[in-house]
């Protein structure tokens, strides 16, 4: 098989920054530029549009100052405009050496935005390219709205390419600016162009308006393009650009004839860092980098993973510096729970495992999200419940809390087969519950232990929203002792701890 190497140009710092509400600081741009080139090993990065602001100028200066001695300057690109040398002056000041000149790739944009003829546009481009050359700046040329141009003004596109391919430029950059292409059109348009200009380097720049960007990238490569423009997490204007991580995985898994230098194992780290810098959160189901994409939720799948990895595909999380997870909830069976126990280094016998599974399903039914961090708490709660010895049952209760009135509780409780009902008020709902309980016990001539300490703990782990543990220390004449209750509701967890106490005295 004949292989060919293509260039990956990451434009997170330029087109990715065009995500609404996103702006990188100069130091964030420098950090990411280093990470993208040194660690992720993309071939080129586009870091800014010229003329935008003083902050951008400083950001490009910082990147150029770092890149020059490291030998990366030819990999650092800046988008420029056909503006009579203004962008080039900006480039010089910034110390950047590669311009990606934004020109009009459709007659529609040329006529209605620039209000120029093709001849005038080409003449101005020729001038910019020649000036750049004199300044030692390399030029790549963007044909903005090229995809619509191929649909609506193909003659213009070819007239333009006939002109461009005779210019001293390095690459022609073909953007699907508005994300309008289907994969079939992408393949057909690019094939036609590459056959006509076999000696020119073409990059494809995809947008994701129809969620087709990765499919388009794949067809562009099959058609023979020499480079791709991608962004971390698919960031970019509107629905964003073709996402780097997905494109890399597709190339590595489905296009063995294409070689790229990007390091898969660093994709996740970079994705997380970009998300942290921008506040642009990664959807949980985003391929490769989303939080949930390597999580098995269904018990059958977890079981199959223990039997010859039956539910694995080629996207193994370890490739991307990640680990497979097994979710806990309504659809998790014993196998999911076993996988989590293994990770925590815990073992349970069959009966204990059954009880813990039942408890997790019960929580899942209440729409609670249970995480691995909750597991030790659930195990401890289930195992010290000791239900077969239970003689006191809190059967039902109503807790009220309203503005201007004291909280109150009505309680129904069974003690050694006899049912009691009492109501009381209190300073809080749990206090009202304890007061109602005291009434029951006083009536029976029994004492309740004194509550001497009350602590609430949330199981650690930022993802947990399921559980809260209340730990209460009680005092009798003979001893101090502690009981725990676990529930998604704090008062209910305190009542559960109290019920355990009632069964111990
Ligand atoms: C492929 C892409 O994603 S394109 C994205 C390009 N990058 C950017 O736009 C970066 C953010 N932009 C900016 O900061 C500003 O728009 C600037 C600094 C570039 C220009 O700002 P302003 O001078 O205020 O102009 P404005 O923002 O209104 O842009 C419109 C002008 O640009 C002109 N223009 C559009 N495309 C081009 C081009 N390729 N080359 C030169 N001028 C262009 C328009 O014709 C219009 O000029 P006019 O006012 O004379 O009619």
PDB file of C-alpha atoms and ligand atoms in Angstrom, residues 14-15 18 48-53 79-84 87 101-104 109 112-116 121 142 144-145 175 177 205 207 237, ligand 1:
ATOM      1  CA  UNK A  14      -7.671  31.598  15.333  1.00  0.00           C
ATOM      2  CA  UNK A  15     -10.877  30.012  14.015  1.00  0.00           C
ATOM      3  CA  UNK A  18     -14.242  32.713  16.824  1.00  0.00           C
ATOM      4  CA  UNK A  48      -4.637  34.872  15.150  1.00  0.00           C
ATOM      5  CA  UNK A  49      -6.171  37.174  12.556  1.00  0.00           C
ATOM      6  CA  UNK A  50      -4.024  40.216  11.808  1.00  0.00           C
ATOM      7  CA  UNK A  51      -5.205  43.686  12.816  1.00  0.00           C
ATOM      8  CA  UNK A  52      -7.640  42.459  15.434  1.00  0.00           C
ATOM      9  CA  UNK A  53      -6.272  44.115  18.568  1.00  0.00           C
ATOM     10  CA  UNK A  79      -4.738  35.093   8.873  1.00  0.00           C
ATOM     11  CA  UNK A  80      -4.323  38.313   6.897  1.00  0.00           C
ATOM     12  CA  UNK A  81      -6.457  40.463   4.614  1.00  0.00           C
ATOM     13  CA  UNK A  82      -6.147  41.910   1.132  1.00  0.00           C
ATOM     14  CA  UNK A  83      -5.670  45.381   2.548  1.00  0.00           C
ATOM     15  CA  UNK A  84      -2.879  47.122   0.755  1.00  0.00           C
ATOM     16  CA  UNK A  87      -1.882  43.173   7.557  1.00  0.00           C
ATOM     17  CA  UNK A 101      -4.281  35.525   3.071  1.00  0.00           C
ATOM     18  CA  UNK A 102      -8.071  35.718   3.147  1.00  0.00           C
ATOM     19  CA  UNK A 103      -9.419  36.152  -0.381  1.00  0.00           C
ATOM     20  CA  UNK A 104     -12.812  35.592  -1.927  1.00  0.00           C
ATOM     21  CA  UNK A 109     -18.714  37.226  -1.824  1.00  0.00           C
ATOM     22  CA  UNK A 112     -21.235  41.786  -2.808  1.00  0.00           C
ATOM     23  CA  UNK A 113     -18.723  42.153  -0.002  1.00  0.00           C
ATOM     24  CA  UNK A 114     -15.582  43.505  -1.610  1.00  0.00           C
ATOM     25  CA  UNK A 115     -17.524  44.965  -4.569  1.00  0.00           C
ATOM     26  CA  UNK A 116     -14.600  44.231  -6.858  1.00  0.00           C
ATOM     27  CA  UNK A 121      -9.016  41.206  -6.782  1.00  0.00           C
ATOM     28  CA  UNK A 142      -7.680  31.076   1.733  1.00  0.00           C
ATOM     29  CA  UNK A 144     -13.279  32.113   1.485  1.00  0.00           C
ATOM     30  CA  UNK A 145     -16.711  30.626   0.653  1.00  0.00           C
ATOM     31  CA  UNK A 175     -12.668  26.369   3.352  1.00  0.00           C
ATOM     32  CA  UNK A 177     -16.815  28.490   5.196  1.00  0.00           C
ATOM     33  CA  UNK A 205     -11.013  23.462   6.107  1.00  0.00           C
ATOM     34  CA  UNK A 207     -17.182  23.403   9.319  1.00  0.00           C
ATOM     35  CA  UNK A 237     -18.027  29.993  14.838  1.00  0.00           C
TER      36      UNK A 237
HETATM   37  C1  LIG B   1     -12.633  32.413   7.221  1.00  0.00           C
HETATM   38  C2  LIG B   1     -12.973  33.255   8.350  1.00  0.00           C
HETATM   39  O1  LIG B   1     -13.247  32.797   9.396  1.00  0.00           O
HETATM   40  S1  LIG B   1     -12.947  34.905   8.161  1.00  0.00           S
HETATM   41  C3  LIG B   1     -12.567  35.580   9.680  1.00  0.00           C
HETATM   42  C4  LIG B   1     -11.555  36.625   9.516  1.00  0.00           C
HETATM   43  N1  LIG B   1     -11.126  37.134  10.796  1.00  0.00           N
HETATM   44  C5  LIG B   1     -11.753  38.138  11.379  1.00  0.00           C
HETATM   45  O2  LIG B   1     -12.751  38.707  10.920  1.00  0.00           O
HETATM   46  C6  LIG B   1     -11.135  38.542  12.678  1.00  0.00           C
HETATM   47  C7  LIG B   1     -11.993  39.466  13.468  1.00  0.00           C
HETATM   48  N2  LIG B   1     -12.206  40.681  12.721  1.00  0.00           N
HETATM   49  C8  LIG B   1     -11.879  41.904  13.147  1.00  0.00           C
HETATM   50  O3  LIG B   1     -11.303  42.103  14.223  1.00  0.00           O
HETATM   51  C9  LIG B   1     -12.259  43.042  12.255  1.00  0.00           C
HETATM   52  O4  LIG B   1     -13.310  42.593  11.418  1.00  0.00           O
HETATM   53  C10 LIG B   1     -11.086  43.565  11.390  1.00  0.00           C
HETATM   54  C11 LIG B   1     -10.026  44.190  12.302  1.00  0.00           C
HETATM   55  C12 LIG B   1     -10.431  42.443  10.605  1.00  0.00           C
HETATM   56  C13 LIG B   1     -11.594  44.604  10.400  1.00  0.00           C
HETATM   57  O5  LIG B   1     -12.353  45.519  11.125  1.00  0.00           O
HETATM   58  P1  LIG B   1     -13.122  46.776  10.432  1.00  0.00           P
HETATM   59  O6  LIG B   1     -12.140  47.549   9.645  1.00  0.00           O
HETATM   60  O7  LIG B   1     -13.839  47.448  11.524  1.00  0.00           O
HETATM   61  O8  LIG B   1     -14.122  46.153   9.378  1.00  0.00           O
HETATM   62  P2  LIG B   1     -15.327  45.162   9.584  1.00  0.00           P
HETATM   63  O9  LIG B   1     -15.143  44.324  10.779  1.00  0.00           O
HETATM   64  O10 LIG B   1     -16.607  45.895   9.489  1.00  0.00           O
HETATM   65  O11 LIG B   1     -15.108  44.243   8.319  1.00  0.00           O
HETATM   66  C14 LIG B   1     -15.680  44.536   7.088  1.00  0.00           C
HETATM   67  C15 LIG B   1     -14.711  45.089   6.085  1.00  0.00           C
HETATM   68  O12 LIG B   1     -13.765  44.071   5.732  1.00  0.00           O
HETATM   69  C16 LIG B   1     -13.784  43.921   4.311  1.00  0.00           C
HETATM   70  N3  LIG B   1     -13.320  42.599   3.964  1.00  0.00           N
HETATM   71  C17 LIG B   1     -14.003  41.446   3.963  1.00  0.00           C
HETATM   72  N4  LIG B   1     -13.209  40.444   3.560  1.00  0.00           N
HETATM   73  C18 LIG B   1     -12.010  40.986   3.314  1.00  0.00           C
HETATM   74  C19 LIG B   1     -10.798  40.463   2.860  1.00  0.00           C
HETATM   75  N5  LIG B   1     -10.666  39.165   2.587  1.00  0.00           N
HETATM   76  N6  LIG B   1      -9.749  41.294   2.720  1.00  0.00           N
HETATM   77  C20 LIG B   1      -9.886  42.604   3.000  1.00  0.00           C
HETATM   78  N7  LIG B   1     -11.007  43.160   3.421  1.00  0.00           N
HETATM   79  C21 LIG B   1     -12.065  42.363   3.579  1.00  0.00           C
HETATM   80  C22 LIG B   1     -15.210  44.212   3.945  1.00  0.00           C
HETATM   81  O13 LIG B   1     -15.373  44.469   2.595  1.00  0.00           O
HETATM   82  C23 LIG B   1     -15.491  45.416   4.830  1.00  0.00           C
HETATM   83  O14 LIG B   1     -14.895  46.554   4.234  1.00  0.00           O
HETATM   84  P3  LIG B   1     -15.742  47.933   4.030  1.00  0.00           P
HETATM   85  O15 LIG B   1     -16.051  48.367   5.432  1.00  0.00           O
HETATM   86  O16 LIG B   1     -14.787  48.800   3.325  1.00  0.00           O
HETATM   87  O17 LIG B   1     -16.944  47.558   3.277  1.00  0.00           O
END
